[in-house]
Coordinates of C-alpha atoms in Angstrom, one line a residue:
X8 CA -0.2 0.1 -0.1
X9 CA 1.0 3.7 -0.9
X10 CA 2.6 5.5 2.1
X11 CA 0.3 8.6 1.4
X12 CA -2.8 6.3 1.5
X13 CA -1.6 4.6 4.3
X14 CA -1.2 7.7 6.4
X15 CA -4.3 9.3 5.2
X16 CA -6.4 6.4 6.6
X17 CA -4.8 6.0 10.0
X18 CA -5.1 10.3 10.5
X19 CA -8.5 10.6 8.8
X20 CA -7.2 13.2 6.2
X21 CA -9.9 13.3 3.6
X22 CA -7.7 15.9 1.7
X23 CA -5.0 13.5 1.1
X24 CA -7.7 10.9 -0.3
X25 CA -9.2 13.7 -2.4
X26 CA -5.6 14.3 -3.6
X27 CA -5.0 10.8 -4.7
X28 CA -8.5 10.6 -6.3
X29 CA -7.6 13.6 -8.4
X30 CA -4.5 11.7 -9.4
X31 CA -6.3 8.6 -10.6
X32 CA -5.4 6.6 -7.9
X33 CA -7.3 3.2 -7.5
X34 CA -7.3 3.3 -3.4
X35 CA -9.6 0.3 -3.7
X36 CA -6.7 -2.0 -5.3
X37 CA -4.0 -1.1 -2.7
X38 CA -3.4 -3.4 0.1
X39 CA -0.9 -4.0 3.1
X40 CA 1.3 -7.2 3.6
X41 CA -1.5 -8.5 5.9
X42 CA -4.2 -8.0 3.2
X43 CA -5.8 -4.9 4.7
X44 CA -7.6 -2.5 2.4
X45 CA -7.5 1.1 3.4
X46 CA -11.5 0.5 4.6
X47 CA -9.8 -2.1 7.2
X48 CA -7.2 0.6 8.3
X49 CA -9.8 3.5 8.3
X50 CA -12.5 1.3 10.4
X51 CA -10.0 -0.1 13.0
X52 CA -8.3 3.3 13.8
X53 CA -11.9 5.5 13.9
X54 CA -11.1 7.5 10.9
X55 CA -15.1 8.6 10.5
X56 CA -14.7 10.9 7.7
X57 CA -12.4 8.7 5.5
X58 CA -14.9 5.6 5.7
X59 CA -17.9 8.1 4.9
X60 CA -15.8 9.5 1.9
X61 CA -15.0 5.6 0.9
X62 CA -18.3 4.0 1.0
X63 CA -20.3 5.9 -1.2
X64 CA -17.8 5.2 -4.0
X65 CA -17.9 1.2 -3.6
X66 CA -19.7 -0.3 -6.6
X67 CA -22.9 -1.9 -5.7
X68 CA -21.7 -5.2 -7.8
X69 CA -19.2 -5.4 -4.8
X70 CA -22.0 -6.3 -2.3
X71 CA -22.8 -9.5 -4.1
X72 CA -20.8 -12.3 -3.1
X73 CA -17.0 -11.4 -1.6
X74 CA -17.0 -7.8 -2.9
X75 CA -14.6 -4.9 -1.6
X76 CA -17.2 -4.3 1.3
X77 CA -16.6 -8.0 2.5
X78 CA -13.0 -8.1 1.5
X79 CA -11.2 -10.3 4.1
X80 CA -7.5 -9.6 5.2
X81 CA -5.2 -12.1 6.3
X82 CA -7.0 -13.4 9.4
X83 CA -10.2 -13.1 7.8
X84 CA -11.7 -10.2 9.0
X85 CA -13.8 -7.5 7.3
X86 CA -13.9 -4.0 7.8
X87 CA -16.8 -4.6 10.4
X88 CA -14.6 -6.9 12.7
X89 CA -12.0 -4.2 12.7
X90 CA -14.2 -1.4 13.2
X91 CA -16.0 -3.5 16.3
X92 CA -12.6 -4.7 17.5
X93 CA -11.5 -0.8 17.6
X94 CA -15.1 0.2 19.6
X95 CA -15.8 2.5 16.8
X96 CA -19.8 2.3 16.8
X97 CA -20.3 5.3 14.1
X98 CA -18.3 3.3 11.8
X99 CA -20.1 0.1 12.6
X100 CA -23.5 2.0 11.8
X101 CA -22.3 3.1 8.5
X102 CA -21.1 -0.2 7.2
X103 CA -24.1 -2.3 8.6
X104 CA -26.3 0.5 6.4
X105 CA -24.2 -0.2 3.5
X106 CA -24.3 -4.1 3.8
X107 CA -26.3 -5.6 6.8
X108 CA -25.3 -9.2 5.8
X109 CA -21.9 -8.1 7.3
X110 CA -22.5 -9.3 10.5
X111 CA -22.8 -12.8 9.8
X112 CA -19.5 -13.0 8.3
X113 CA -17.0 -15.0 10.3
X114 CA -13.2 -14.6 10.0
X115 CA -10.8 -17.8 9.8
X116 CA -10.9 -18.5 13.6
X117 CA -14.9 -18.6 13.2
X118 CA -15.5 -15.4 14.9
X119 CA -18.2 -12.8 14.2
X120 CA -18.0 -8.9 14.4
X121 CA -20.1 -9.2 17.5
X122 CA -17.6 -11.6 19.2
X123 CA -14.4 -9.5 18.4
X124 CA -16.4 -6.6 20.1
X125 CA -17.1 -8.9 23.2
X126 CA -13.4 -10.0 23.5
X127 CA -12.4 -6.3 23.2
X128 CA -14.5 -5.3 25.8
X129 CA -16.8 -2.9 23.8
X130 CA -20.0 -3.5 25.4
X131 CA -21.7 -0.3 23.3
X132 CA -21.0 -2.1 20.1
X133 CA -22.6 -5.2 21.1
X134 CA -25.9 -3.6 22.2
X135 CA -25.9 -2.0 18.7
X136 CA -25.2 -5.2 16.7
X137 CA -25.8 -7.7 19.5
X138 CA -29.7 -8.7 18.1
X139 CA -28.2 -11.7 16.3
X140 CA -28.7 -15.4 16.7
X141 CA -26.6 -16.9 19.6
X142 CA -24.6 -18.7 17.2
X143 CA -22.8 -15.5 16.1
X144 CA -21.4 -15.2 19.8
X145 CA -19.8 -18.4 19.4
X146 CA -16.3 -19.2 18.1
X147 CA -16.5 -22.0 15.7
X148 CA -12.8 -23.2 16.0
X149 CA -13.1 -24.1 19.8
X150 CA -16.7 -23.3 20.5
X151 CA -16.1 -20.6 23.0
X152 CA -18.8 -18.0 23.2
X153 CA -18.1 -14.4 24.1
X154 CA -19.4 -15.2 27.7
X155 CA -16.6 -17.4 28.3
X156 CA -14.0 -14.8 26.9
X157 CA -15.4 -12.0 29.2
X158 CA -15.5 -14.0 32.3
X159 CA -11.9 -15.1 32.0
X160 CA -10.8 -11.3 31.3
X161 CA -13.1 -10.4 34.0
X162 CA -14.9 -7.8 31.8
X163 CA -17.8 -6.9 34.1
X164 CA -19.6 -4.7 31.7
X165 CA -19.5 -7.1 28.9
X166 CA -20.8 -9.8 30.8
X167 CA -23.7 -7.8 32.1
X168 CA -24.5 -6.8 28.5
X169 CA -24.3 -10.2 27.5
X170 CA -26.5 -11.9 30.0
X171 CA -29.1 -9.3 29.6
X172 CA -29.1 -9.8 25.6
X173 CA -28.5 -13.4 25.5
X174 CA -28.9 -15.2 28.7
X175 CA -28.9 -18.7 27.0
X176 CA -25.0 -17.8 26.8
X177 CA -24.8 -18.4 30.5
X178 CA -25.3 -22.5 29.7
X179 CA -23.5 -23.1 26.7
X180 CA -20.5 -25.1 26.8
X181 CA -17.2 -25.0 24.6
X182 CA -15.8 -28.2 22.8
X183 CA -14.2 -28.9 26.0
X184 CA -17.5 -29.2 27.9
X185 CA -16.5 -25.9 30.0
X186 CA -19.1 -23.6 30.7
X187 CA -18.7 -19.8 31.9
X188 CA -18.5 -20.9 35.7
X189 CA -15.4 -23.1 34.8
X190 CA -13.9 -20.0 33.5
X191 CA -15.0 -18.1 36.4
X192 CA -12.7 -20.3 38.7
X193 CA -9.8 -20.1 36.5
X194 CA -7.2 -17.6 37.7
X195 CA -6.1 -15.6 34.7
X196 CA -2.4 -15.5 34.4
X197 CA -2.1 -11.7 34.8
X198 CA -3.7 -12.0 38.2
X199 CA -1.2 -14.7 39.1
X200 CA 1.5 -11.9 38.8
X201 CA -0.1 -9.9 41.6
X202 CA 2.6 -9.9 44.2
X203 CA 1.6 -11.1 47.4
X204 CA 2.5 -7.9 49.2
X205 CA -0.4 -6.2 47.6
X206 CA -3.6 -7.5 49.5
X207 CA -5.7 -4.7 48.1
X208 CA -5.1 -6.2 44.6
X209 CA -6.3 -9.6 45.7
X210 CA -9.0 -8.4 47.2
X211 CA -10.2 -6.6 44.2
X212 CA -9.8 -10.0 42.2
X213 CA -11.6 -11.8 45.0
X214 CA -14.7 -9.5 44.7
X215 CA -14.6 -9.4 40.8
X216 CA -14.8 -13.2 40.9
X217 CA -17.2 -13.7 43.5
X218 CA -19.7 -11.0 41.6
X219 CA -19.4 -12.7 38.2
X220 CA -19.9 -16.0 39.7
X221 CA -23.2 -14.7 41.5
X222 CA -24.2 -13.4 38.3
X223 CA -24.0 -16.6 36.3
X224 CA -25.5 -18.6 39.1
X225 CA -28.5 -16.3 39.3
X226 CA -29.3 -17.3 35.7
X227 CA -28.6 -20.8 36.1
X228 CA -28.1 -22.5 39.4
X229 CA -27.4 -26.0 38.0
X230 CA -23.9 -24.7 36.8
X231 CA -22.3 -26.0 39.6
X232 CA -22.8 -29.6 38.9
X233 CA -22.1 -29.2 34.9
X234 CA -19.4 -31.3 33.9
X235 CA -16.6 -31.0 31.1
X236 CA -15.0 -33.4 28.9
X237 CA -12.7 -34.9 31.6
X238 CA -15.8 -34.9 34.0
X239 CA -14.8 -32.1 36.2
X240 CA -17.0 -29.5 37.6
X241 CA -16.0 -25.8 38.4
X242 CA -15.2 -26.9 42.0
X243 CA -12.6 -29.0 40.6
X244 CA -11.2 -26.3 38.6
X245 CA -11.2 -24.0 41.5
X246 CA -9.4 -26.3 43.5
X247 CA -6.6 -27.1 41.2
X248 CA -6.3 -23.2 40.8
X249 CA -6.4 -22.6 44.5
X250 CA -9.4 -20.4 44.2
X251 CA -10.5 -20.4 47.7
X252 CA -13.6 -18.1 47.4
X253 CA -14.8 -19.8 44.7
X254 CA -14.5 -23.0 46.2
X255 CA -16.6 -21.8 49.4
X256 CA -19.3 -20.3 46.8
X257 CA -19.7 -23.3 44.9
X258 CA -19.7 -25.3 48.1
X259 CA -22.4 -23.0 49.3
X260 CA -24.7 -22.9 46.1
X261 CA -23.7 -26.2 44.5
X262 CA -25.4 -29.8 45.1
X263 CA -23.4 -32.7 45.6
X264 CA -20.5 -31.5 43.4
X265 CA -18.1 -32.6 46.2
X266 CA -18.9 -36.1 45.7
X267 CA -18.4 -35.9 42.0
X268 CA -15.2 -37.3 40.5
X269 CA -13.5 -36.9 37.1
X270 CA -12.3 -39.5 34.6
X271 CA -9.8 -40.6 36.8
X272 CA -12.0 -41.1 40.0
X273 CA -10.7 -38.2 41.4
X274 CA -12.7 -35.7 43.7
X275 CA -11.9 -32.3 44.7
X276 CA -9.8 -33.6 47.9
X277 CA -7.9 -35.7 45.7
X278 CA -7.1 -32.6 43.4
X279 CA -6.4 -30.3 46.5
X280 CA -3.6 -32.9 47.4
X281 CA -2.1 -33.2 43.9
X282 CA -1.8 -29.7 43.4
X283 CA -0.8 -28.7 47.1
X284 CA 2.5 -27.5 46.0
X285 CA 1.1 -25.3 43.1
X286 CA -1.1 -23.7 45.7
X287 CA 1.2 -23.2 48.3
X288 CA 3.5 -21.3 45.9
X289 CA 0.5 -19.2 45.3
X290 CA -0.3 -18.6 49.2
X291 CA 1.4 -20.4 51.7
X292 CA -1.6 -20.3 54.1
X293 CA -4.4 -21.1 51.2
X294 CA -3.2 -25.1 51.1
X295 CA -4.4 -26.2 54.5
X296 CA -7.1 -23.6 54.6
X297 CA -8.9 -24.4 51.6
X298 CA -8.3 -28.3 52.3
X299 CA -10.0 -27.9 55.6
X300 CA -13.1 -26.2 53.9
X301 CA -13.6 -29.2 51.5
X302 CA -13.3 -31.6 54.4
X303 CA -15.7 -29.8 56.6
X304 CA -18.1 -29.7 53.8
X305 CA -18.3 -33.5 53.5
X306 CA -16.2 -36.1 55.5
X307 CA -17.9 -38.8 53.1
X308 CA -15.6 -38.0 50.3
X309 CA -12.1 -37.7 52.4
X310 CA -11.7 -41.6 51.8
X311 CA -12.6 -42.1 48.4
X312 CA -10.0 -43.9 46.2
X313 CA -9.3 -42.9 42.5
X314 CA -9.2 -45.5 39.8
X315 CA -5.6 -46.5 40.9
X316 CA -7.0 -47.4 44.5
X317 CA -5.5 -44.4 46.2
X318 CA -7.1 -42.1 48.6
X319 CA -6.2 -38.7 49.4
X320 CA -3.7 -39.9 52.2
X321 CA -2.4 -42.4 49.9
X322 CA -1.2 -39.4 47.3
X323 CA 0.1 -37.2 49.9
X324 CA 2.4 -40.0 51.5
X325 CA 3.6 -40.6 48.0
X326 CA 4.2 -36.9 47.5
X327 CA 6.5 -36.5 51.0
X328 CA 9.5 -36.8 48.9
X329 CA 8.7 -33.4 47.2
X330 CA 8.1 -31.2 50.2
X331 CA 8.1 -33.5 53.8
X332 CA 6.8 -30.8 55.6
X333 CA 4.0 -29.7 53.6
X334 CA 2.5 -32.8 52.8
X335 CA 3.1 -34.3 56.3
X336 CA 0.9 -31.2 57.5
X337 CA -1.9 -32.4 55.1
X338 CA -1.4 -35.8 56.1
X339 CA -2.0 -34.7 59.9
X340 CA -4.9 -32.8 58.6
X341 CA -6.8 -35.7 56.9
X342 CA -6.0 -37.8 59.6
X343 CA -7.6 -35.8 62.3
X344 CA -10.8 -35.8 60.2
X345 CA -10.8 -39.5 59.8
X346 CA -8.8 -40.1 56.7
X347 CA -7.3 -43.8 56.4
X348 CA -4.9 -45.5 53.9
X349 CA -6.2 -47.8 51.2
X350 CA -4.9 -51.3 51.3
X351 CA -3.1 -52.5 48.5
X352 CA -5.0 -54.2 45.8
X353 CA -8.5 -53.1 47.2
X354 CA -11.3 -53.7 45.2
X355 CA -13.4 -50.6 44.1
X356 CA -17.3 -50.3 44.8
X357 CA -19.6 -48.7 42.3
X358 CA -19.0 -45.4 44.2
X359 CA -15.2 -45.7 43.8
X360 CA -14.6 -46.2 47.5
X361 CA -12.2 -48.9 48.5
X362 CA -14.0 -52.1 50.2
X363 CA -12.4 -52.4 53.4
X364 CA -10.4 -49.0 53.4
X365 CA -9.0 -49.6 56.7
X366 CA -5.4 -47.9 58.3
X367 CA -2.5 -50.0 56.8
X368 CA -0.5 -51.7 59.6
X369 CA 2.4 -52.7 57.5
X370 CA 2.8 -49.3 55.9
X371 CA 2.1 -46.5 58.7
X372 CA 0.4 -43.3 57.9
X373 CA 3.7 -41.2 58.4
X374 CA 7.1 -42.7 57.4
X375 CA 9.3 -43.5 60.3
X376 CA 12.6 -43.8 58.2
X377 CA 15.2 -40.9 58.7
X378 CA 13.9 -37.7 57.2
X379 CA 15.3 -34.7 55.3
X380 CA 14.4 -32.8 58.3
X381 CA 17.3 -34.3 60.5
X382 CA 19.6 -33.5 57.7
X383 CA 18.5 -30.1 57.6
X384 CA 18.6 -29.9 61.2
X385 CA 22.3 -30.7 60.9
X386 CA 23.0 -28.2 58.7
X387 CA 21.9 -25.6 61.0
X388 CA 23.6 -27.0 64.1
X389 CA 26.9 -27.4 62.3
X390 CA 26.7 -24.0 61.2
X391 CA 25.6 -22.4 64.6
X392 CA 28.6 -24.2 66.1
X393 CA 30.9 -22.9 63.4
X394 CA 29.9 -19.2 63.8
X395 CA 29.9 -19.8 67.7
X396 CA 33.6 -20.8 67.5
X397 CA 34.6 -18.2 65.1
X398 CA 32.9 -15.5 67.2
X399 CA 34.3 -16.6 70.3
X400 CA 38.0 -17.2 69.4
X401 CA 38.1 -13.9 67.2
X402 CA 38.2 -11.1 69.9
X403 CA 41.1 -12.8 71.7
X404 CA 43.7 -12.0 68.9
X405 CA 42.3 -8.6 68.0
X406 CA 42.8 -7.4 71.5
X407 CA 46.5 -8.1 70.7
X408 CA 46.4 -6.4 67.4
X409 CA 44.8 -3.1 69.1
X410 CA 47.4 -2.8 72.2
X411 CA 50.2 -2.1 70.2
X412 CA 52.0 1.2 70.4
X413 CA 52.1 1.4 66.4
X414 CA 48.5 1.9 66.6
X415 CA 48.6 4.6 68.8
X416 CA 51.0 6.5 67.1
X417 CA 48.9 5.8 63.8
X418 CA 45.9 7.4 65.6
X419 CA 47.7 10.4 66.2
X420 CA 48.5 11.0 62.7
X421 CA 45.1 10.8 61.4
X422 CA 42.0 13.4 61.5
X423 CA 39.6 13.5 64.3
X424 CA 36.9 12.3 62.1
X425 CA 39.2 9.0 61.2
X426 CA 40.0 8.7 64.9
X427 CA 36.1 8.5 66.0
X428 CA 35.4 6.1 63.1
X429 CA 38.3 3.9 64.3
X430 CA 36.6 3.8 67.7
X431 CA 33.0 3.1 66.1
X432 CA 34.8 0.2 64.5
X433 CA 35.6 -1.3 67.9
X434 CA 32.3 -0.9 69.4
X435 CA 30.6 -2.4 66.1
X436 CA 32.9 -5.3 66.2
X437 CA 32.8 -6.5 69.8
X438 CA 28.9 -5.8 69.9
X439 CA 28.2 -7.8 66.5
X440 CA 30.6 -10.7 67.6
X441 CA 28.7 -10.9 71.1
X442 CA 25.3 -10.8 69.2
X443 CA 26.7 -13.7 66.9
X444 CA 28.2 -15.7 69.8
X445 CA 24.9 -15.3 71.6
X446 CA 22.5 -16.3 68.7
X447 CA 24.6 -19.2 67.8
X448 CA 24.7 -20.7 71.2
X449 CA 20.9 -20.1 71.3
X450 CA 20.3 -21.9 67.9
X451 CA 22.2 -25.0 69.1
X452 CA 20.1 -25.2 72.5
X453 CA 17.0 -24.8 70.7
X454 CA 17.9 -27.5 68.0
X455 CA 18.8 -29.8 70.8
X456 CA 15.5 -29.5 72.4
X457 CA 13.6 -29.9 69.2
X458 CA 15.6 -33.2 68.4
X459 CA 15.5 -34.7 72.0
X460 CA 11.8 -33.8 72.0
X461 CA 11.1 -35.5 68.4
X462 CA 10.0 -32.3 67.2
X463 CA 11.6 -31.5 64.1
X464 CA 8.8 -29.8 62.2
X465 CA 8.1 -27.7 65.2
X466 CA 8.4 -23.6 65.5
X467 CA 11.7 -24.5 67.5
X468 CA 13.4 -25.4 64.0
X469 CA 12.4 -22.1 62.5
X470 CA 13.5 -20.0 65.4
X471 CA 16.7 -21.8 65.2
X472 CA 17.2 -21.1 61.7
X473 CA 16.5 -17.2 62.4
X474 CA 19.2 -17.2 64.8
X475 CA 21.6 -18.7 62.7
X476 CA 20.5 -15.8 60.1
X477 CA 21.0 -13.4 62.7
X478 CA 24.3 -15.0 63.9
X479 CA 25.4 -15.0 60.4
X480 CA 24.5 -11.3 59.7
X481 CA 26.4 -10.4 62.9
X482 CA 29.5 -12.1 62.0
X483 CA 29.6 -10.5 58.7
X484 CA 29.4 -6.9 60.4
X485 CA 32.4 -8.2 62.9
X486 CA 34.3 -9.8 60.0
X487 CA 34.2 -6.3 58.1
X488 CA 35.1 -4.3 61.6
X489 CA 38.0 -6.4 62.4
X490 CA 39.5 -5.9 59.0
X491 CA 39.2 -2.2 59.6
X492 CA 40.7 -2.5 63.0
X493 CA 43.7 -4.8 61.7
X494 CA 44.6 -2.3 58.8
X495 CA 44.2 0.6 60.9
X496 CA 42.7 4.3 60.5
X497 CA 44.8 4.9 57.4
X498 CA 42.9 2.5 55.3
X499 CA 39.3 3.0 56.1
X500 CA 38.8 3.2 52.4
X501 CA 39.4 -0.6 52.0
X502 CA 37.1 -1.4 54.6
X503 CA 34.1 0.4 53.0
X504 CA 34.7 -1.6 50.2
X505 CA 34.9 -5.1 52.1
X506 CA 32.0 -3.8 53.8
X507 CA 30.1 -3.0 50.8
X508 CA 31.0 -6.8 49.4
X509 CA 29.6 -8.1 52.5
X510 CA 26.2 -6.2 52.3
X511 CA 25.8 -7.9 48.8
X512 CA 25.7 -11.3 50.4
X513 CA 22.8 -10.9 52.7
X514 CA 20.9 -9.2 50.0
X515 CA 21.4 -12.0 47.9
X516 CA 20.4 -14.5 50.6
X517 CA 17.2 -12.1 51.3
X518 CA 16.4 -12.3 47.6
X519 CA 16.7 -16.0 47.2
X520 CA 14.4 -16.3 50.4
X521 CA 11.7 -13.9 49.0
X522 CA 11.8 -15.9 45.5
X523 CA 11.4 -19.3 47.2
X524 CA 8.7 -18.2 49.2
X525 CA 9.9 -19.0 52.6
X526 CA 7.4 -17.7 54.7
X527 CA 8.7 -17.6 58.1
X528 CA 6.5 -16.1 59.9
X529 CA 3.6 -18.1 59.1
X530 CA 1.4 -19.8 61.7
X531 CA 2.4 -23.5 62.8
X532 CA -1.1 -24.8 62.3
X533 CA -0.9 -24.2 58.5
X534 CA 2.1 -26.6 58.4
X535 CA 4.5 -23.9 56.8
X536 CA 7.0 -25.1 54.2
X537 CA 10.4 -25.8 55.8
X538 CA 12.6 -22.7 55.7
X539 CA 15.7 -24.2 55.0
X540 CA 16.3 -24.6 51.3
X541 CA 19.3 -26.8 49.8
X542 CA 20.5 -23.8 47.8
X543 CA 20.4 -21.6 50.8
X544 CA 22.0 -24.2 53.0
X545 CA 24.8 -24.4 50.6
X546 CA 25.3 -20.4 50.6
X547 CA 25.3 -20.1 54.3
X548 CA 27.9 -23.4 54.5
X549 CA 30.2 -21.8 51.9
X550 CA 30.3 -18.5 53.4
X551 CA 30.6 -19.9 57.0
X552 CA 33.8 -21.9 55.9
X553 CA 35.4 -18.7 54.3
X554 CA 34.9 -16.8 57.4
X555 CA 36.4 -20.0 59.3
X556 CA 39.4 -20.0 57.4
X557 CA 39.9 -16.1 57.6
X558 CA 39.4 -15.8 61.4
X559 CA 41.9 -19.1 61.8
X560 CA 44.4 -17.3 60.2
X561 CA 43.7 -14.0 62.0
X562 CA 43.8 -16.3 65.3
X563 CA 47.3 -18.0 64.5
X564 CA 49.0 -14.7 63.6
X565 CA 49.6 -15.9 59.9
X566 CA 47.6 -12.9 58.7
X567 CA 49.4 -10.2 60.4
X568 CA 52.7 -10.2 58.0
X569 CA 49.9 -10.5 55.0
X570 CA 48.5 -7.0 56.2
X571 CA 51.7 -5.7 56.9
X572 CA 53.3 -6.5 53.4
X573 CA 49.8 -5.1 52.3
X574 CA 50.2 -1.8 53.8
X575 CA 53.8 -1.4 52.9
X576 CA 52.6 -2.1 49.3
X577 CA 49.8 0.6 49.5
X578 CA 52.6 3.4 50.8
X579 CA 54.7 3.0 47.8

């Protein structure tokens, strides 16, 4: 397409169109690489003057068959599709007055103009051209209606308009058998990106979901029990997504959907256990609270076995290797509500429940072999002992370094501000070293209580980990201060560089901690995820060994000649 024609269509420049007309340029034979005509471009960009000037010039013969007015671009969209997508109501009116049959033309995806207006959120366009059969609201490629898309995208105004004009859309399922309520139970990808420290944004999404679901259920109360192709109800979808508010609403307004099983024989409780890790990643407290909601609604389904003969407890036990603390908490919750293991090879009855589902004596409910918790506790304890040893040993050697006459002479040769900073480093070292020693000892004591009390998943372990983290940060401060004290007041710039490097380490640990969603202060009853990750433990171990080597060198007196050599090198 000519550049001047393209710019005129976008900017609604009628004078440029007239100029091209005087030059005998056939504007109707010009197309872009995507096969868009000048009418497509003008209709999408809302260039009303250009459309009004172009329409009378279209020959009447073009209205028969696939003429210019019904010309489709590479995606199969007509000018009416583009006008509806752009929300240009006046242009929609002009096109339909020229050819009223445009409203039934579909693109390559099987979408009509009214469908394009719906997914773009232009409810006023729907009100203008929405008086068409219900089939015009359906995309032929996948059977999704405009209401499916509007519900998924949380377009409240579009949903209201569609329900008002075509209430039958509420009960129509797509090719996968999913109704709009199935889509209301989904959490859109953009909503997943909402950070957990913005609760007001989550509250907004929750209110939208409830409002939409209530609108749908007001028109069809049986939606809660509708099954898709894999025999899942909206409750199944809500549970898999971790959409707790939708779970509560469906349980409140639904029938026996809690007892419905999918094509693998799994009910909502099965799916809550299977998707526990995903749900935990979205909200650390949600896993057990939602499971408790399901169990409280109907304890009859807690011991149902799927087609493989597995109850929810069986699935949780098999998942212990993935996240021991999370799934052990789930097992305890299920057990407290009467859950049992299914015997191997149990025959399923008509209802899908294992005949003779009783606690299996040979396979206890919880594993008794050595667990990962003990291994993680050992990491914490070794780090605590290491920090305590280093923190206890360092001051003795440093006191000898600070007591020499050379230091007094060096202090007289520097400014008052540098002397004050040097004194401040002394206080910082002894204070941080004392904190490191105290917290490491406290961490070790807490771990001993946890191990001997056989409560390795208790808050003592979490508190011990926090104590080790405080000790780590304190020993880093002490290490940076010690370097400044050993080098002397003339080399405070080097101390600043070391401190900067030491500040990066706790920052990196904090970022890793947040990225892994290690919720340290969650209530114990929610069976929080154990905070000591393998990666974090490795980082702490490496740092501790590095500090251990440095402190041993300092304690043994080997480091002093190295510092003196460095000082001479810097003064040359």
